[in-house]
Amino acid sequence: MSETQERPTTARLEAFSDGVLAIAITLLVLDLRVPPASDGPLLNQIGKQWPFFAAYAVSFFAIGVMWVNHHALFERIAHIDRGLLYRNLALLGGIAFLPFPTDVLATYVRHGGSNGRVAAGLYGFTMMFIGACFTSLWLHVGRHRDLLERPMTDEALRGVVVRSSVGTAIYLGATLIAGVAPIVALVLFAGVALFFALTRANV
Amino acid sequence: MSETQERPTTARLEAFSDGVLAIAITLLVLDLRVPPASDGPLLNQIGKQWPFFAAYAVSFFAIGVMWVNHHALFERIAHIDRGLLYRNLALLGGIAFLPFPTDVLATYVRHGGSNGRVAAGLYGFTMMFIGACFTSLWLHVGRHRDLLERPMTDEALRGVVVRSSVGTAIYLGATLIAGVAPIVALVLFAGVALFFALTRANV
Amino acid sequence: MSETQERPTTARLEAFSDGVLAIAITLLVLDLRVPPASDGPLLNQIGKQWPFFAAYAVSFFAIGVMWVNHHALFERIAHIDRGLLYRNLALLGGIAFLPFPTDVLATYVRHGGSNGRVAAGLYGFTMMFIGACFTSLWLHVGRHRDLLERPMTDEALRGVVVRSSVGTAIYLGATLIAGVAPIVALVLFAGVALFFALTRANV
Amino acid sequence: MSETQERPTTARLEAFSDGVLAIAITLLVLDLRVPPASDGPLLNQIGKQWPFFAAYAVSFFAIGVMWVNHHALFERIAHIDRGLLYRNLALLGGIAFLPFPTDVLATYVRHGGSNGRVAAGLYGFTMMFIGACFTSLWLHVGRHRDLLERPMTDEALRGVVVRSSVGTAIYLGATLIAGVAPIVALVLFAGVALFFALTRANV
């Protein structure tokens, strides 16, 4: 029992994770820049910045859905071990990193050629990394069932792992399509977040 | 009951929302820029920046009032469903976005012509979006009374929806007036926040 | 009782305030800028930036002490009314604003003449505003004793009001001295925070 | 008892500390800058920025490990005194400062000569300061055992102090090596965090 008490409680781990997610989602706004008056009519300037608004909306929505999934995961967990702790830290590292590829994608999405492809690829790769962290967390829980608050059936566990892998696979597909058409990839990235939002039957 | 436990608790949703609001309200300060020494006497430079201080104060006060209203809403709620979750995410998206239109408004409010109008319009539109999210949240609660902690009378629910709609309508009016006089709009935007602060008889 | 439940609880108000203070104290680091390699040896450049490090340390320490005082205040409070809510919002507005005068002071403290005086004056004025908010919060509590968790003697209340007023007065003095010697003012500002840290016999 | 109640509770001190750590760890992303399109192919530009990604990863991981250690410390503590409060504030000051030396190190790590050494030295010094704060917190707890939730043996206390001192010593070594080879130091800094992560047998 003494050993249990020395483990970080899920409460404080969730609070820390919530903090990182809330900050990452709010820092996205710093990617938006006020156009200088010398650059012409404000309305035109804001219109030209549409990729920044689109990328803001997509990443905001994606982090929001990640928060819901993170919550659904940790609600099932009663105890934390080191494997969970550092897998969660890797996940947070990916999410906290997201404002950067969002900014890169918004800057380069209209560029044809390799720059647009690299930008969309960096965004997609970050999303795949985050998806893989989620899968890895669920697999770890599957191998250490004693961490769970209540028992889960093999079937239920397989369901969440499959769902998380499907998301990662769609991100892979979107990233490959990004090689041809970065704007299509942006739409696909939004679609994956929507997929995760809509398939959470239990929320 | 198992299903209830898998829903995000209001506690964690409130903590996440509080985080986003606290960060958005504090990031506003990044809109203020230290004038370079080469631009002339510091006092004059700070004086010329008055729209940034005014916009900081108005947006800070507005987000503070939003926090009070958000709290009043979620205090009444015992259970969370998907509709509530994503309406709340849209609300947070609008609030987290606010530092950008605040910066745009502060930059362009003294400009005559269309730029000032576009800036005030963007600010007003964001505020209307936030107001509409609040109305939509209350309407959703009205349609799903089982989410409430304690029953609310039809009259009480109509009261909060009307109040929230009135605010959105005033923002619409302020945005239209902004087309003529952006500085008047800034005063009106402050007035709406004050209206919401003063009409909360129950706080 | 229903009315009490609709008030924001002190728990959530403290959490929101803690969030704003934690963010303001951490955003201070954004005032520090990496010197470009073209400006000469890094060590010299960092040495020349000493006012930024000094201002970072003073403001960090000051916000830390404010957090302790804020906590000591709200620990005594059981109920929240509108007067407390908006006085607290004004206090948070002052604290969240602090990274800006900190940056201005660091930029201009070595300048002789009026610019240095204006910078130190802005910093001192912000500190006085924060001090006045604390005094106003305690005076409000003194007029509405029913907000308190446990009764306080008139003497104890007078003690905290006097202590908070003394701090504001010292800030006023430091601000006036800043008119003559901005660097001395920076030392005095650190001294006031130290005074508040050391006179909290009950922590 | 009244005196105990006026002390900040560990709950609120932990929440405030978690906030600062969560913000510091998330602000690291602001060190990453989108390369302008005019600077050549995006992939080359991102490749050239590798020290920023490496420094991001090392500092992210280091702050994550600090969070775990901070948690392990405060879980053992039931009461807070002034010594603990201000030692913790110094610790937070060091951690909140970390995005700055991270940015300096990333900017200068490839530079030969004294600039690279100074950058790695600043980073190492910050890490040593943080390590010394941890040691000082544990020593303070050792001198005031009444702050502990449950008694600790002298041996257990000596263990944590030694472990924390070893880390600080390794940072000192890494800083000295940084004088010769900044890139090696970056690897060593990552190694120390890994050492702390792996030697926490009780998590």
mmCIF file of C-alpha atoms in Angstrom, chain B residues 25-134:
data_model
loop_
_atom_site.group_PDB
_atom_site.id
_atom_site.type_symbol
_atom_site.label_atom_id
_atom_site.label_comp_id
_atom_site.label_asym_id
_atom_site.label_seq_id
_atom_site.Cartn_x
_atom_site.Cartn_y
_atom_site.Cartn_z
ATOM 1 C CA ILE B 25 -7.220 35.866 -20.618
ATOM 2 C CA THR B 26 -3.505 35.873 -19.748
ATOM 3 C CA LEU B 27 -2.221 35.620 -23.344
ATOM 4 C CA LEU B 28 -3.922 38.969 -24.079
ATOM 5 C CA VAL B 29 -0.873 40.672 -22.574
ATOM 6 C CA LEU B 30 1.239 39.400 -25.485
ATOM 7 C CA ASP B 31 -0.666 41.878 -27.701
ATOM 8 C CA LEU B 32 1.139 44.699 -25.843
ATOM 9 C CA ARG B 33 4.515 45.551 -27.328
ATOM 10 C CA VAL B 34 7.378 47.489 -25.806
ATOM 11 C CA PRO B 35 8.020 50.534 -27.990
ATOM 12 C CA PRO B 36 11.640 50.686 -29.258
ATOM 13 C CA ALA B 37 13.687 53.544 -27.785
ATOM 14 C CA SER B 38 14.281 54.896 -31.285
ATOM 15 C CA ASP B 39 10.605 55.767 -31.711
ATOM 16 C CA GLY B 40 10.748 58.819 -29.435
ATOM 17 C CA PRO B 41 9.845 59.545 -25.805
ATOM 18 C CA LEU B 42 8.435 56.450 -24.065
ATOM 19 C CA LEU B 43 5.496 58.354 -22.576
ATOM 20 C CA ASN B 44 4.352 59.512 -26.026
ATOM 21 C CA GLN B 45 4.778 55.998 -27.421
ATOM 22 C CA ILE B 46 2.726 54.468 -24.610
ATOM 23 C CA GLY B 47 0.115 57.189 -25.093
ATOM 24 C CA LYS B 48 -0.132 56.351 -28.783
ATOM 25 C CA GLN B 49 -0.707 52.707 -27.870
ATOM 26 C CA TRP B 50 -3.914 53.515 -25.942
ATOM 27 C CA PRO B 51 -6.075 51.289 -28.191
ATOM 28 C CA PHE B 52 -4.000 48.290 -27.109
ATOM 29 C CA PHE B 53 -4.574 49.073 -23.432
ATOM 30 C CA ALA B 54 -8.282 49.737 -24.023
ATOM 31 C CA ALA B 55 -8.697 46.525 -26.033
ATOM 32 C CA TYR B 56 -6.755 44.587 -23.363
ATOM 33 C CA ALA B 57 -9.091 45.909 -20.653
ATOM 34 C CA VAL B 58 -12.279 45.248 -22.650
ATOM 35 C CA SER B 59 -11.301 41.695 -23.654
ATOM 36 C CA PHE B 60 -9.974 40.873 -20.184
ATOM 37 C CA PHE B 61 -13.236 42.016 -18.625
ATOM 38 C CA ALA B 62 -15.286 40.176 -21.300
ATOM 39 C CA ILE B 63 -13.453 36.861 -20.746
ATOM 40 C CA GLY B 64 -13.826 37.333 -16.980
ATOM 41 C CA VAL B 65 -17.586 37.701 -17.382
ATOM 42 C CA MET B 66 -17.638 34.675 -19.720
ATOM 43 C CA TRP B 67 -15.926 32.680 -17.004
ATOM 44 C CA VAL B 68 -18.651 33.668 -14.517
ATOM 45 C CA ASN B 69 -21.377 32.697 -17.003
ATOM 46 C CA HIS B 70 -19.645 29.450 -17.917
ATOM 47 C CA HIS B 71 -19.428 28.588 -14.272
ATOM 48 C CA ALA B 72 -23.102 29.443 -13.672
ATOM 49 C CA LEU B 73 -24.051 27.138 -16.560
ATOM 50 C CA PHE B 74 -21.978 24.117 -15.580
ATOM 51 C CA GLU B 75 -22.875 24.391 -11.925
ATOM 52 C CA ARG B 76 -26.391 23.416 -12.951
ATOM 53 C CA ILE B 77 -25.250 20.408 -14.947
ATOM 54 C CA ALA B 78 -24.762 16.941 -13.490
ATOM 55 C CA HIS B 79 -24.171 14.866 -16.629
ATOM 56 C CA ILE B 80 -22.425 15.523 -19.910
ATOM 57 C CA ASP B 81 -23.423 14.214 -23.312
ATOM 58 C CA ARG B 82 -21.736 14.549 -26.671
ATOM 59 C CA GLY B 83 -23.845 17.556 -27.703
ATOM 60 C CA LEU B 84 -22.743 19.452 -24.629
ATOM 61 C CA LEU B 85 -19.128 18.405 -25.104
ATOM 62 C CA TYR B 86 -18.777 19.698 -28.662
ATOM 63 C CA ARG B 87 -20.882 22.821 -28.097
ATOM 64 C CA ASN B 88 -18.526 23.600 -25.222
ATOM 65 C CA LEU B 89 -15.507 22.913 -27.456
ATOM 66 C CA ALA B 90 -16.862 25.402 -30.024
ATOM 67 C CA LEU B 91 -17.317 27.941 -27.226
ATOM 68 C CA LEU B 92 -13.721 27.403 -26.070
ATOM 69 C CA GLY B 93 -12.562 27.747 -29.676
ATOM 70 C CA GLY B 94 -14.198 31.170 -29.866
ATOM 71 C CA ILE B 95 -12.757 32.339 -26.541
ATOM 72 C CA ALA B 96 -9.243 31.021 -27.280
ATOM 73 C CA PHE B 97 -9.438 32.859 -30.637
ATOM 74 C CA LEU B 98 -10.250 36.205 -28.951
ATOM 75 C CA PRO B 99 -6.642 37.448 -28.505
ATOM 76 C CA PHE B 100 -6.411 37.632 -32.323
ATOM 77 C CA PRO B 101 -9.426 39.924 -33.054
ATOM 78 C CA THR B 102 -8.428 41.929 -29.953
ATOM 79 C CA ASP B 103 -5.023 42.540 -31.510
ATOM 80 C CA VAL B 104 -6.567 43.349 -34.915
ATOM 81 C CA LEU B 105 -9.064 45.771 -33.352
ATOM 82 C CA ALA B 106 -6.343 47.527 -31.330
ATOM 83 C CA THR B 107 -4.182 47.866 -34.441
ATOM 84 C CA TYR B 108 -6.911 49.262 -36.710
ATOM 85 C CA VAL B 109 -9.448 51.012 -34.438
ATOM 86 C CA ARG B 110 -8.006 54.469 -35.162
ATOM 87 C CA HIS B 111 -7.911 53.877 -38.903
ATOM 88 C CA GLY B 112 -10.813 55.489 -40.692
ATOM 89 C CA GLY B 113 -12.409 53.808 -43.643
ATOM 90 C CA SER B 114 -12.910 50.150 -44.295
ATOM 91 C CA ASN B 115 -9.962 48.740 -42.307
ATOM 92 C CA GLY B 116 -11.341 50.031 -38.986
ATOM 93 C CA ARG B 117 -14.759 48.678 -39.905
ATOM 94 C CA VAL B 118 -13.390 45.252 -40.831
ATOM 95 C CA ALA B 119 -11.406 45.076 -37.562
ATOM 96 C CA ALA B 120 -14.413 46.000 -35.404
ATOM 97 C CA GLY B 121 -16.570 43.639 -37.444
ATOM 98 C CA LEU B 122 -14.188 40.714 -36.865
ATOM 99 C CA TYR B 123 -14.200 41.428 -33.127
ATOM 100 C CA GLY B 124 -17.975 41.741 -33.039
ATOM 101 C CA PHE B 125 -18.432 38.579 -35.095
ATOM 102 C CA THR B 126 -16.219 36.611 -32.685
ATOM 103 C CA MET B 127 -18.263 37.905 -29.752
ATOM 104 C CA MET B 128 -21.500 36.969 -31.521
ATOM 105 C CA PHE B 129 -20.129 33.490 -32.169
ATOM 106 C CA ILE B 130 -19.297 33.114 -28.465
ATOM 107 C CA GLY B 131 -22.742 34.416 -27.498
ATOM 108 C CA ALA B 132 -24.399 31.990 -29.921
ATOM 109 C CA CYS B 133 -22.434 29.095 -28.384
ATOM 110 C CA PHE B 134 -23.731 30.052 -24.936
#
